[in-house]
CSV table of N, CA, C and O in Angstrom, one decimal:
chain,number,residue,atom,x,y,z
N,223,UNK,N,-31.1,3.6,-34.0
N,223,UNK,CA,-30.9,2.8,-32.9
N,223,UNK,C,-30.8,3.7,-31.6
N,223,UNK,O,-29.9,4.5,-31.4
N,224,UNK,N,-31.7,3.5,-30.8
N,224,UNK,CA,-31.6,4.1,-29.4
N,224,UNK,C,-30.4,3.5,-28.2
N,224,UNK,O,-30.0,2.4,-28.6
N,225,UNK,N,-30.1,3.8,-27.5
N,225,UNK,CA,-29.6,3.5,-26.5
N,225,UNK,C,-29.5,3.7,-24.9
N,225,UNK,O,-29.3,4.7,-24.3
N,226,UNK,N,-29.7,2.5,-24.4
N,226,UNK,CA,-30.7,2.6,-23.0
N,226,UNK,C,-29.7,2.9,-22.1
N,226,UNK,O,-28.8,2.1,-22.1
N,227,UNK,N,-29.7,4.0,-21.1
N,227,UNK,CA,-28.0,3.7,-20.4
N,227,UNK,C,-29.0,3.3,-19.0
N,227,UNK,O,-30.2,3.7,-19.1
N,228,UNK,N,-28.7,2.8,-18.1
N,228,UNK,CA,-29.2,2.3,-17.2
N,228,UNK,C,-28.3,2.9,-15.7
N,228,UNK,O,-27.1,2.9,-15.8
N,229,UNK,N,-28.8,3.4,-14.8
N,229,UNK,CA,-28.6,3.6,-13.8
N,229,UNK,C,-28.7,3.4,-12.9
N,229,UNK,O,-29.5,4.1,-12.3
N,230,UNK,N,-28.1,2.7,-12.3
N,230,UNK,CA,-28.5,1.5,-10.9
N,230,UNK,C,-28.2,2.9,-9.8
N,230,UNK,O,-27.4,3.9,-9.8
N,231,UNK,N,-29.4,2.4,-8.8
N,231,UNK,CA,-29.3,3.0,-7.3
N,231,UNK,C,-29.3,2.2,-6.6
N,231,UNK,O,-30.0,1.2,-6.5
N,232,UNK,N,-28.5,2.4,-5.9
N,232,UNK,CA,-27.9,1.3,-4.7
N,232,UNK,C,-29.0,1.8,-3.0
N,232,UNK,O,-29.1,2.9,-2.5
N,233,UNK,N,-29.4,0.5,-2.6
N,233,UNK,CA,-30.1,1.6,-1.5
N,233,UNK,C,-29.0,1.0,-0.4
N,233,UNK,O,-28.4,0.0,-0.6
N,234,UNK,N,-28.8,1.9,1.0
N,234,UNK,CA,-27.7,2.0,1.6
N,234,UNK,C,-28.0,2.2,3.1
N,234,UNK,O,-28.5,3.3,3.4
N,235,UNK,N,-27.9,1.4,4.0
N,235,UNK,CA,-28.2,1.5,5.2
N,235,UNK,C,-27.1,1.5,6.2
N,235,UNK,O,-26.1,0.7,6.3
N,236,UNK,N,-27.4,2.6,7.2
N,236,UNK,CA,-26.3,2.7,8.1
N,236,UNK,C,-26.6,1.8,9.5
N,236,UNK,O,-27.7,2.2,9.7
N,237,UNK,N,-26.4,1.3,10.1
N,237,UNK,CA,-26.4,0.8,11.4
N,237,UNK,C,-26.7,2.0,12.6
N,237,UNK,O,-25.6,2.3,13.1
N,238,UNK,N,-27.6,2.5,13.0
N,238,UNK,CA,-27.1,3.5,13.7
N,238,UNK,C,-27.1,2.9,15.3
N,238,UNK,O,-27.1,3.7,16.3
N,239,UNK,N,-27.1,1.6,15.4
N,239,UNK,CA,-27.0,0.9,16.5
N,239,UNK,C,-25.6,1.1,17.1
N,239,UNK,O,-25.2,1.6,18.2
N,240,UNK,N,-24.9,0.4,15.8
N,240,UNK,CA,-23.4,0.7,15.7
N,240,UNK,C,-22.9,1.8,16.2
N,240,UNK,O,-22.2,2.0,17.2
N,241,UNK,N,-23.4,3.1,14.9
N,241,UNK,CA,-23.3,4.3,16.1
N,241,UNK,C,-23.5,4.4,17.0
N,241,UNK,O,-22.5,4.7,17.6
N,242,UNK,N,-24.7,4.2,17.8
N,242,UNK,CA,-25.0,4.9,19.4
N,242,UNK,C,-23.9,4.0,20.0
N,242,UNK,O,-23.1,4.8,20.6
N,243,UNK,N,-23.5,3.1,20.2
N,243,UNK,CA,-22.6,2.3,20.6
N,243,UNK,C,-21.2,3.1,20.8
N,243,UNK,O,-20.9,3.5,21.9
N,244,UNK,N,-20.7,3.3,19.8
N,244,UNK,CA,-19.2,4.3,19.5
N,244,UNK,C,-19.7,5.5,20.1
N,244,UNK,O,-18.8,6.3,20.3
N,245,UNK,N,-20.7,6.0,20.4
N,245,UNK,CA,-20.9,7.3,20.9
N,245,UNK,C,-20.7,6.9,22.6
N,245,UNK,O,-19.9,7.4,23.3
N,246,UNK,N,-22.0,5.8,22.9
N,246,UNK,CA,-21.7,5.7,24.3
N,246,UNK,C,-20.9,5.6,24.9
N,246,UNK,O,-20.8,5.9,26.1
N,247,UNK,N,-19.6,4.7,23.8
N,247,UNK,CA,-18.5,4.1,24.6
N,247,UNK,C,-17.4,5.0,24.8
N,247,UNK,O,-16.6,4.9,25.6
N,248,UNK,N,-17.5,6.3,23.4
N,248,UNK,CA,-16.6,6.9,23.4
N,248,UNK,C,-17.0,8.2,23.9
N,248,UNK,O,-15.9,8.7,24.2
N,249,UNK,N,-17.9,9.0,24.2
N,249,UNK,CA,-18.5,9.9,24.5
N,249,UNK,C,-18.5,11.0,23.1
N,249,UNK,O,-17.5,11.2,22.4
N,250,UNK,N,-19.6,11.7,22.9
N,250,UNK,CA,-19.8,12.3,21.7
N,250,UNK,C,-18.6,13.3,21.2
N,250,UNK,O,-18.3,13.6,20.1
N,251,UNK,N,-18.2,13.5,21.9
N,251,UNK,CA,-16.8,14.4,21.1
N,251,UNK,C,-15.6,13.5,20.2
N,251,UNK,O,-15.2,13.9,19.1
N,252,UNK,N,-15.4,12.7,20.8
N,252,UNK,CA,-14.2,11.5,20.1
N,252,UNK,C,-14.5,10.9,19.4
N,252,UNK,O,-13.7,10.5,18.6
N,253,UNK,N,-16.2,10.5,19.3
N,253,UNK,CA,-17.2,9.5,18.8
N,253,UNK,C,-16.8,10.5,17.2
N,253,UNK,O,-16.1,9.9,16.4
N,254,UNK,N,-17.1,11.4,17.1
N,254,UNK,CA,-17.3,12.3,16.0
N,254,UNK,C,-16.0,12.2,15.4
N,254,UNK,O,-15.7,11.6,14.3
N,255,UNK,N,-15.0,12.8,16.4
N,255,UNK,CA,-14.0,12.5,15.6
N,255,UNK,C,-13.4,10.8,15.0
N,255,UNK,O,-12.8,10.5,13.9
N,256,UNK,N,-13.8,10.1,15.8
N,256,UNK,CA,-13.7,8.6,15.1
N,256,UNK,C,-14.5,9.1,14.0
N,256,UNK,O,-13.9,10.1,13.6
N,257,UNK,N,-15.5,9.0,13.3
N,257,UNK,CA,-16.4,9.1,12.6
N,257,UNK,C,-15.5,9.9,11.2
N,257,UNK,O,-15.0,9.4,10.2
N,258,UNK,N,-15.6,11.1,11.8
N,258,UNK,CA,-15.0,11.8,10.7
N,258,UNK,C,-13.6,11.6,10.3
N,258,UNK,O,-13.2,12.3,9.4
N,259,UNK,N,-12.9,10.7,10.9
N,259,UNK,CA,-11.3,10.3,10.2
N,259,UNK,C,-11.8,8.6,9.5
N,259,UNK,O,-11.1,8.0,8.7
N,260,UNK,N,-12.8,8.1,10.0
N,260,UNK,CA,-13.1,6.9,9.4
N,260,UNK,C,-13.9,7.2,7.8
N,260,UNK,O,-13.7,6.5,6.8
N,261,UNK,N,-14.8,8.5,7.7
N,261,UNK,CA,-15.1,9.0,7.0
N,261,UNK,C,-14.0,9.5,5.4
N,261,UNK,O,-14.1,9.2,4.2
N,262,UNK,N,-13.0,10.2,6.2
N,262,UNK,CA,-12.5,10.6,5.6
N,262,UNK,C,-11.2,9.6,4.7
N,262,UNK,O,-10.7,9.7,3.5
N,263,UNK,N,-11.1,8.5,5.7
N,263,UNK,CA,-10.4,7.4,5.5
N,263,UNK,C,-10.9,6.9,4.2
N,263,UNK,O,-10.2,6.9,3.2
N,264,UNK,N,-12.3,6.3,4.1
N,264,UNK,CA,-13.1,5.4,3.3
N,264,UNK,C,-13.1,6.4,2.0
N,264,UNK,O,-12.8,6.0,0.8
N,265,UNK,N,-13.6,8.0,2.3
N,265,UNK,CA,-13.4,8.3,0.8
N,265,UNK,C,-12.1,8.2,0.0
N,265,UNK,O,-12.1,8.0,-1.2
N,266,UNK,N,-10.7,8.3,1.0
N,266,UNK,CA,-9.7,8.5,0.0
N,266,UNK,C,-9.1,6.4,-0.5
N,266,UNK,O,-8.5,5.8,-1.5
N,267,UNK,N,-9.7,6.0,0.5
N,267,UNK,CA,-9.6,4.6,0.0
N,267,UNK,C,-10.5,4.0,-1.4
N,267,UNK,O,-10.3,3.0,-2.1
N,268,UNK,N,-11.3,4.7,-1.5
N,268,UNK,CA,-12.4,4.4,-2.4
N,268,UNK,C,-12.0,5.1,-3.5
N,268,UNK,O,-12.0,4.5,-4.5
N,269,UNK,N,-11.6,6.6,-3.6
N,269,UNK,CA,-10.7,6.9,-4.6
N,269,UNK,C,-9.5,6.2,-4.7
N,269,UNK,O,-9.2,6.2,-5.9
N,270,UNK,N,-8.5,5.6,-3.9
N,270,UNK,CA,-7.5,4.9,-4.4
N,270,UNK,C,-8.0,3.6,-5.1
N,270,UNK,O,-7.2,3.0,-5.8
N,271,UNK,N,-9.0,3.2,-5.1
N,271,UNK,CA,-9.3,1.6,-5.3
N,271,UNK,C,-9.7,1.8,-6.7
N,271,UNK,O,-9.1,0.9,-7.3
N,272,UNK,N,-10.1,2.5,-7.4
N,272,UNK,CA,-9.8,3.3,-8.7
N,272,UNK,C,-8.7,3.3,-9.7
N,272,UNK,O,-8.7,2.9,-10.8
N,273,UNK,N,-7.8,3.9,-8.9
N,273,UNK,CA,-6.4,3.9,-9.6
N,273,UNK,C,-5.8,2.6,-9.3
N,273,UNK,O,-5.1,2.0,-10.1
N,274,UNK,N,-6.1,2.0,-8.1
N,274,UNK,CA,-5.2,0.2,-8.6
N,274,UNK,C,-6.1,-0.4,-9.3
N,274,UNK,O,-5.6,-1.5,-9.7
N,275,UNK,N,-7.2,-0.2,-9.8
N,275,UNK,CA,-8.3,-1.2,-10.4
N,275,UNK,C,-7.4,-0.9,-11.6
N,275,UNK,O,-6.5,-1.7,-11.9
N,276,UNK,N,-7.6,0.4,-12.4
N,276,UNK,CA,-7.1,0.7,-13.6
N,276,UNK,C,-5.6,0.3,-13.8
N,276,UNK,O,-5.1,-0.1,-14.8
N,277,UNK,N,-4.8,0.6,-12.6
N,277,UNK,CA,-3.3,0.0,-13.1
N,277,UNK,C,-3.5,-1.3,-12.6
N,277,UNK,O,-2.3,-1.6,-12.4
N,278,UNK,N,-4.1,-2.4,-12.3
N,278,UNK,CA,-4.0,-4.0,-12.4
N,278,UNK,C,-3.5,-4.5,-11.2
N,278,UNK,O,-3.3,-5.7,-11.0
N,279,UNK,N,-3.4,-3.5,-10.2
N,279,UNK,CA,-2.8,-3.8,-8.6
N,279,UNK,C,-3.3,-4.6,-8.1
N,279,UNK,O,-3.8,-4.2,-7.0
N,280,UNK,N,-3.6,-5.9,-8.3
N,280,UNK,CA,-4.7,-6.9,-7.7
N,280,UNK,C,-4.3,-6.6,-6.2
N,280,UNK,O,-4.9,-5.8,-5.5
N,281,UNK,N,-3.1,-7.3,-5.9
N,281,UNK,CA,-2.8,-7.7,-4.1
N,281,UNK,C,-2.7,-6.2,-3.9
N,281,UNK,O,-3.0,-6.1,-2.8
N,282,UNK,N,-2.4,-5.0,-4.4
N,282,UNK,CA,-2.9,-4.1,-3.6
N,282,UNK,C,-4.5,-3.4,-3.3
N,282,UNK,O,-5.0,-2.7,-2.5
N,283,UNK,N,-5.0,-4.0,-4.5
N,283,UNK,CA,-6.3,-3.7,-4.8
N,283,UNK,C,-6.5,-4.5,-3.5
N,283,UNK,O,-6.6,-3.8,-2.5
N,284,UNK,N,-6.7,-5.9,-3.6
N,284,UNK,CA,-7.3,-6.7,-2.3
N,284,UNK,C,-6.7,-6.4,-1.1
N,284,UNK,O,-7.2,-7.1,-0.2
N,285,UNK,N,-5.7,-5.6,-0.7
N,285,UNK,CA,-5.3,-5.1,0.2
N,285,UNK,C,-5.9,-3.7,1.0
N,285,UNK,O,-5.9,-3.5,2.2
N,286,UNK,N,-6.6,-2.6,-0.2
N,286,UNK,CA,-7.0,-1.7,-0.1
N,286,UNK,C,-8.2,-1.8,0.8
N,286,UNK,O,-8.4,-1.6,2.0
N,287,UNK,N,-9.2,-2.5,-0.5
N,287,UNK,CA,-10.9,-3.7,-0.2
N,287,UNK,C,-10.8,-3.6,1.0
N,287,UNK,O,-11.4,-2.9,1.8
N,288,UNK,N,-9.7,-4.5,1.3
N,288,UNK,CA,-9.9,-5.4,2.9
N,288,UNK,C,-9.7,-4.2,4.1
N,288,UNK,O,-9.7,-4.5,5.3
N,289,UNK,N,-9.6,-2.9,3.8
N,289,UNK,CA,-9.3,-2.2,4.5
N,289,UNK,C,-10.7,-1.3,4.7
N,289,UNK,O,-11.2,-0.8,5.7
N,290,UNK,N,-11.0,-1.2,3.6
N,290,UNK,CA,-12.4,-0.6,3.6
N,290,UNK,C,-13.6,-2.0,4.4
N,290,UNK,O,-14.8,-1.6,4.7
N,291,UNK,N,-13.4,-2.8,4.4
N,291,UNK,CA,-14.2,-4.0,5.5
N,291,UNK,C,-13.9,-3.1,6.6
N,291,UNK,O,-14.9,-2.5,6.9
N,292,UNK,N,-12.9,-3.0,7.2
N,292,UNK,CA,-12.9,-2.7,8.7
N,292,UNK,C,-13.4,-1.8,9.2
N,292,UNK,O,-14.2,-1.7,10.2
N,293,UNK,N,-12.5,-0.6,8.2
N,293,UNK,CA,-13.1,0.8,8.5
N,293,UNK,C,-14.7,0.7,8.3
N,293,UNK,O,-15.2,1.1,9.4
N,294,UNK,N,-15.8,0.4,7.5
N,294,UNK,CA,-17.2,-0.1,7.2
N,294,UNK,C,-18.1,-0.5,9.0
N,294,UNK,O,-18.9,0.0,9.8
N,295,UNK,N,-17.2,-1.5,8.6
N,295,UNK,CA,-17.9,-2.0,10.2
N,295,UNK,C,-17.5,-1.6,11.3
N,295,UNK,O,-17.8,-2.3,12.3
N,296,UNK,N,-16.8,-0.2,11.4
N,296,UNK,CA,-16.6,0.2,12.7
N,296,UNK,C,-17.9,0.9,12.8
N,296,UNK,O,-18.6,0.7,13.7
N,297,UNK,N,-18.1,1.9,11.4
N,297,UNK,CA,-18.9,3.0,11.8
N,297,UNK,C,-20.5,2.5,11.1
N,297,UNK,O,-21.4,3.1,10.7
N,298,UNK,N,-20.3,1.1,11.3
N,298,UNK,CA,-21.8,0.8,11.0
N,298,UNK,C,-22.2,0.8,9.0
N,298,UNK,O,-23.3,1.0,8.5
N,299,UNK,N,-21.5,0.6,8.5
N,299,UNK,CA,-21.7,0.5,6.9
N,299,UNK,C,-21.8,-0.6,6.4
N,299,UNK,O,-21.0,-0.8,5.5
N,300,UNK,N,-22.9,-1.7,6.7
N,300,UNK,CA,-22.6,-3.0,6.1
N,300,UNK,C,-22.8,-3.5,4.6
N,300,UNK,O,-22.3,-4.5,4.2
N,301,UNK,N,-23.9,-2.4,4.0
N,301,UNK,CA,-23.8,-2.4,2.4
N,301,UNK,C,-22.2,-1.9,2.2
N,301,UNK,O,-22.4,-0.9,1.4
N,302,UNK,N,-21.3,-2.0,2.3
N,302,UNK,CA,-20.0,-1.2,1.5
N,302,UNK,C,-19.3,-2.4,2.1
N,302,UNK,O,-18.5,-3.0,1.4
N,303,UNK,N,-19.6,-3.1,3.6
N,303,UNK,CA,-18.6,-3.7,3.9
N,303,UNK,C,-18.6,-4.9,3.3
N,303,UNK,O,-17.6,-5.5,2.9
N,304,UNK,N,-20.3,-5.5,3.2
N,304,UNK,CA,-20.4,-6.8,2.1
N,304,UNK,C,-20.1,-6.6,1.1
N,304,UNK,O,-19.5,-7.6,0.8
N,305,UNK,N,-20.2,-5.9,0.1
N,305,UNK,CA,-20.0,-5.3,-1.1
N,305,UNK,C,-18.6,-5.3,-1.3
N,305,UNK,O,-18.2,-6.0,-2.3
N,306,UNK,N,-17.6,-4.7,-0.5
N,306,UNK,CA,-16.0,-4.9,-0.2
N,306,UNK,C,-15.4,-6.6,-0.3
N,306,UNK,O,-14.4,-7.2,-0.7
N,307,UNK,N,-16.8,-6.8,0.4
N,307,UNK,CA,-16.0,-8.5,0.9
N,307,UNK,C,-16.4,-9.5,-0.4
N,307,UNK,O,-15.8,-10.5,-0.6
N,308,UNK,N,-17.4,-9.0,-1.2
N,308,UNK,CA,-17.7,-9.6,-2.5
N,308,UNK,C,-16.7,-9.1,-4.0
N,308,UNK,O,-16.6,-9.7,-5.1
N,309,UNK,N,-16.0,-7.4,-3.6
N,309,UNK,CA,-14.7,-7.5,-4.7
N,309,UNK,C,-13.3,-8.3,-4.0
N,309,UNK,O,-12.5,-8.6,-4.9
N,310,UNK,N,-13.0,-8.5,-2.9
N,310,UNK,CA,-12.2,-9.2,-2.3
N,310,UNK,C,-12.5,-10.8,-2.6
N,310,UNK,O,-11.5,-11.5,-2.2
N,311,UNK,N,-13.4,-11.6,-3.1
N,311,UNK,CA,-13.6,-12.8,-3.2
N,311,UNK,C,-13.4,-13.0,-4.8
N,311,UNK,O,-12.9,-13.9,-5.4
N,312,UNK,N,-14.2,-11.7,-5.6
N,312,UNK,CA,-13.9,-12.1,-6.9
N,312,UNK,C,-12.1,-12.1,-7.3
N,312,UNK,O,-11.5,-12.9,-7.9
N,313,UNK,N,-11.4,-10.4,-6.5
N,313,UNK,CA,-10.2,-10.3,-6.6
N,313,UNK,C,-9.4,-12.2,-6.3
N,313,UNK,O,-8.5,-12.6,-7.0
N,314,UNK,N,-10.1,-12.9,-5.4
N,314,UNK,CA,-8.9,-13.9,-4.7
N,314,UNK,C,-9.5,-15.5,-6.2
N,314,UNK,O,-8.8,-16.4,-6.6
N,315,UNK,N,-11.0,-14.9,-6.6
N,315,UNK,CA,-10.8,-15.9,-8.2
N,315,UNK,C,-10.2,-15.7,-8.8
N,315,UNK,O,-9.6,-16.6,-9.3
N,316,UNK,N,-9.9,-14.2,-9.2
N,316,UNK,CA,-9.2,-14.3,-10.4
N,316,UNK,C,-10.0,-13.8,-12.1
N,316,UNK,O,-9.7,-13.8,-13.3
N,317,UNK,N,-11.1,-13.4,-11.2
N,317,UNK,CA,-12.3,-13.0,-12.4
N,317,UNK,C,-12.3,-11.7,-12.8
N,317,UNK,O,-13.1,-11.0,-12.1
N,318,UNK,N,-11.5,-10.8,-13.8
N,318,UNK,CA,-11.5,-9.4,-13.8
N,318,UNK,C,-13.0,-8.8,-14.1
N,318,UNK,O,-13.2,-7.6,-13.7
N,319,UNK,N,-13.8,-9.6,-14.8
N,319,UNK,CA,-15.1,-9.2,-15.2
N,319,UNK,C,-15.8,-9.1,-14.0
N,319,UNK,O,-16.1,-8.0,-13.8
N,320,UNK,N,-16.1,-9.8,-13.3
N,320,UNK,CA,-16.6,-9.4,-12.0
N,320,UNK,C,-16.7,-8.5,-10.9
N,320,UNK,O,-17.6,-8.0,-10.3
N,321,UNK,N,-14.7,-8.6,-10.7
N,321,UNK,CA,-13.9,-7.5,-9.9
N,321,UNK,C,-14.8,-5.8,-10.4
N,321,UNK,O,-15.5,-4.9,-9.8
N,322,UNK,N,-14.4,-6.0,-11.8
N,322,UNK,CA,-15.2,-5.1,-12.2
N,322,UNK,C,-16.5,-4.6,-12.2
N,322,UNK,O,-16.8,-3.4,-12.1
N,323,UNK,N,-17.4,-5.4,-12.2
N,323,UNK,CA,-18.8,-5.1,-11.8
N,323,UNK,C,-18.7,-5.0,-10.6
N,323,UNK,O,-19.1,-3.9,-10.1
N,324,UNK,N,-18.3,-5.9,-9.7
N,324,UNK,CA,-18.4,-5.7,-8.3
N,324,UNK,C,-18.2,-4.3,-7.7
N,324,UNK,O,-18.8,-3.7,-6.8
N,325,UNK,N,-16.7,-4.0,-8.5
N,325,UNK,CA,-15.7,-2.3,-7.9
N,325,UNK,C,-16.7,-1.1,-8.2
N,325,UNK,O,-16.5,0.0,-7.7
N,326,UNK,N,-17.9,-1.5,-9.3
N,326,UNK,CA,-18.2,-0.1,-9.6
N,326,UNK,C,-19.4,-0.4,-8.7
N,326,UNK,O,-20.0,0.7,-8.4
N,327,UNK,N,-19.9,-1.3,-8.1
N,327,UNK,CA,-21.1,-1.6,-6.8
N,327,UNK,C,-20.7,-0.6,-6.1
N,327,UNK,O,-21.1,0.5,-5.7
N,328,UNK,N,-19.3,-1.5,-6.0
N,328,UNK,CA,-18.6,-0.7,-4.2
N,328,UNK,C,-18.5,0.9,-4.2
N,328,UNK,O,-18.7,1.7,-3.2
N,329,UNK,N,-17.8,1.3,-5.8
N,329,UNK,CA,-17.9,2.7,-5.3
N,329,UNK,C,-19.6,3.6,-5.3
N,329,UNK,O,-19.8,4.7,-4.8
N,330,UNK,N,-20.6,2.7,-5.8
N,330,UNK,CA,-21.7,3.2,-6.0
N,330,UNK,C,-22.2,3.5,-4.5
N,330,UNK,O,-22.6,4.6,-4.1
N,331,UNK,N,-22.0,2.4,-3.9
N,331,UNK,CA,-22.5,1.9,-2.2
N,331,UNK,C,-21.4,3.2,-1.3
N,331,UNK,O,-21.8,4.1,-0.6
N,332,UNK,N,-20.4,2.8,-1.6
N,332,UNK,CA,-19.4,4.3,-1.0
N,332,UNK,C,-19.7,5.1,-1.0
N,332,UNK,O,-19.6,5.7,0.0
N,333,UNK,N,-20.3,6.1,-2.2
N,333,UNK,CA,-20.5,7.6,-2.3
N,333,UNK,C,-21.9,7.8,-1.7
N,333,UNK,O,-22.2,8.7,-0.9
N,334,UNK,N,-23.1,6.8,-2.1
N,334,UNK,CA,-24.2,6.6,-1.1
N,334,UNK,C,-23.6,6.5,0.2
N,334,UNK,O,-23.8,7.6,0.7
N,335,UNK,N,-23.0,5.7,0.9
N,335,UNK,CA,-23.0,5.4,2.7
N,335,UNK,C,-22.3,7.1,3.4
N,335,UNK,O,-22.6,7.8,4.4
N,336,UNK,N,-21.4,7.2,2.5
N,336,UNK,CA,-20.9,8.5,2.9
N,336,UNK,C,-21.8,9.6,3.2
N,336,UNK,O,-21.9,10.1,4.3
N,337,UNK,N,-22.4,9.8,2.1
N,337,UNK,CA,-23.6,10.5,2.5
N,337,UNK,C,-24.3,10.3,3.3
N,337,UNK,O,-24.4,11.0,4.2
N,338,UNK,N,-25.2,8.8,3.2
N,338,UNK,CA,-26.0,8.6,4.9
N,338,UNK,C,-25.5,9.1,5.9
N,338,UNK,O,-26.1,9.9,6.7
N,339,UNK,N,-24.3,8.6,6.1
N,339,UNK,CA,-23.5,9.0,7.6
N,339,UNK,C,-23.2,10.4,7.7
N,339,UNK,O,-23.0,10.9,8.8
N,340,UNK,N,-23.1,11.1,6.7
N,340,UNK,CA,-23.0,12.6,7.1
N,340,UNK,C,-23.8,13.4,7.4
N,340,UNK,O,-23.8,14.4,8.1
N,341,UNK,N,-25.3,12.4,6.3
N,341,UNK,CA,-26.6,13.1,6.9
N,341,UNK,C,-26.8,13.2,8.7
N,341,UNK,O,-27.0,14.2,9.4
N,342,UNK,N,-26.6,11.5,9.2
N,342,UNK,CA,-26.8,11.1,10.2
N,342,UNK,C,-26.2,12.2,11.5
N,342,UNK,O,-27.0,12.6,12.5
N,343,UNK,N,-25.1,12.5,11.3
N,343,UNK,CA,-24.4,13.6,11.4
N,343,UNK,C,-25.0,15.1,11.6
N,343,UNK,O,-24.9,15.6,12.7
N,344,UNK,N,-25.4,15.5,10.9
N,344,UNK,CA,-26.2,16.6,10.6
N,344,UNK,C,-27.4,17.1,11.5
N,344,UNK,O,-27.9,18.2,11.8
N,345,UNK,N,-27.7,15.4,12.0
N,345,UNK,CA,-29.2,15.5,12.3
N,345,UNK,C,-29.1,16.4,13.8
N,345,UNK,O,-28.1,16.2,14.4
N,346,UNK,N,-30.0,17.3,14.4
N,346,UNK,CA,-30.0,17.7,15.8
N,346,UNK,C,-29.8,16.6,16.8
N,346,UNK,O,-30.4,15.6,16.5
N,347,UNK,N,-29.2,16.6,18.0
N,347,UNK,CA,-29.4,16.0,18.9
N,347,UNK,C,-30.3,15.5,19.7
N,347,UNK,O,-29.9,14.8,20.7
C-alpha cells in the first residue's frame, strides 16, 4: 500500500498598494517600522493560534483570528486576512473539523505572506 501525502501551496498576494500608501502617509522610516512590529506581531500570533487550537481555547482562539484580520489588512495581506475571517466563522459554527482545516490554511497563508512581505522589503528602492 502506497501512500500519497499531498502538499498544498498556497499562492499569496501582498497588496503593495496598501504598502505604498503606509509609506506615503507615514514616510519610509516609521512605514518600516509599522511593518516590522506588524510583522512580528502576526508571526507570534500565528504561533499562538497553535497552542489555543490544541488546548480548545475557542473564544480565545476567535479572539486571536480576529486580531490577525486587522493586523493583515493594515499591511496589505488579504490571503491571511480572508482565510482568518473564514477560521473565525467556522470557530463562531461550532465545526471543529473545519476550524481545523481552515487553521492549517491560515498558518500555510501566514508563513507564505510573511515571506512575501519581507521579500518586498528586501527589494532596492
Amino acid at each position: 500500500m502506497q501512500v500519497l501525502q499531498i502538499k498544498p501551496v498556497e499562492r499569496v498576494n501582498v497588496d503593495q498598494d496598501r504598502l505604498g500608501a503606509l509609506y506615503s502617509q507615514l514616510g519610509e522610516a516609521n512605514a518600516e517600522d509599522v511593518v516590522c512590529r506588524a510583522l512580528e506581531e502576526l508571526a507570534l500570533r500565528l504561533s499562538h493560534t497553535e497552542t489555543l487550537f490544541s488546548e480548545q481555547c475557542w473564544s480565545d482562539l476567535r479572539k486571536n483570528t480576529r486580531s490577525l484580520i486587522a493586523i493583515a489588512d493594515q499591511i496589505g495581506m488579504q490571503a491571511l486576512s480572508h482565510v482568518a475571517s473564514d477560521v473565525t466563522l467556522c470557530i463562531d459554527r461550532g465545526d471543529q473539523v473545519a476550524v481545523a482545516a481552515t487553521l492549517s490554511r491560515l498558518l500555510r497563508i501566514g508563513e507564505r505572506s510573511l515571506t512575501a512581505v519581507w521579500n518586498i522589503q528586501d527589494l532596492p528602492v
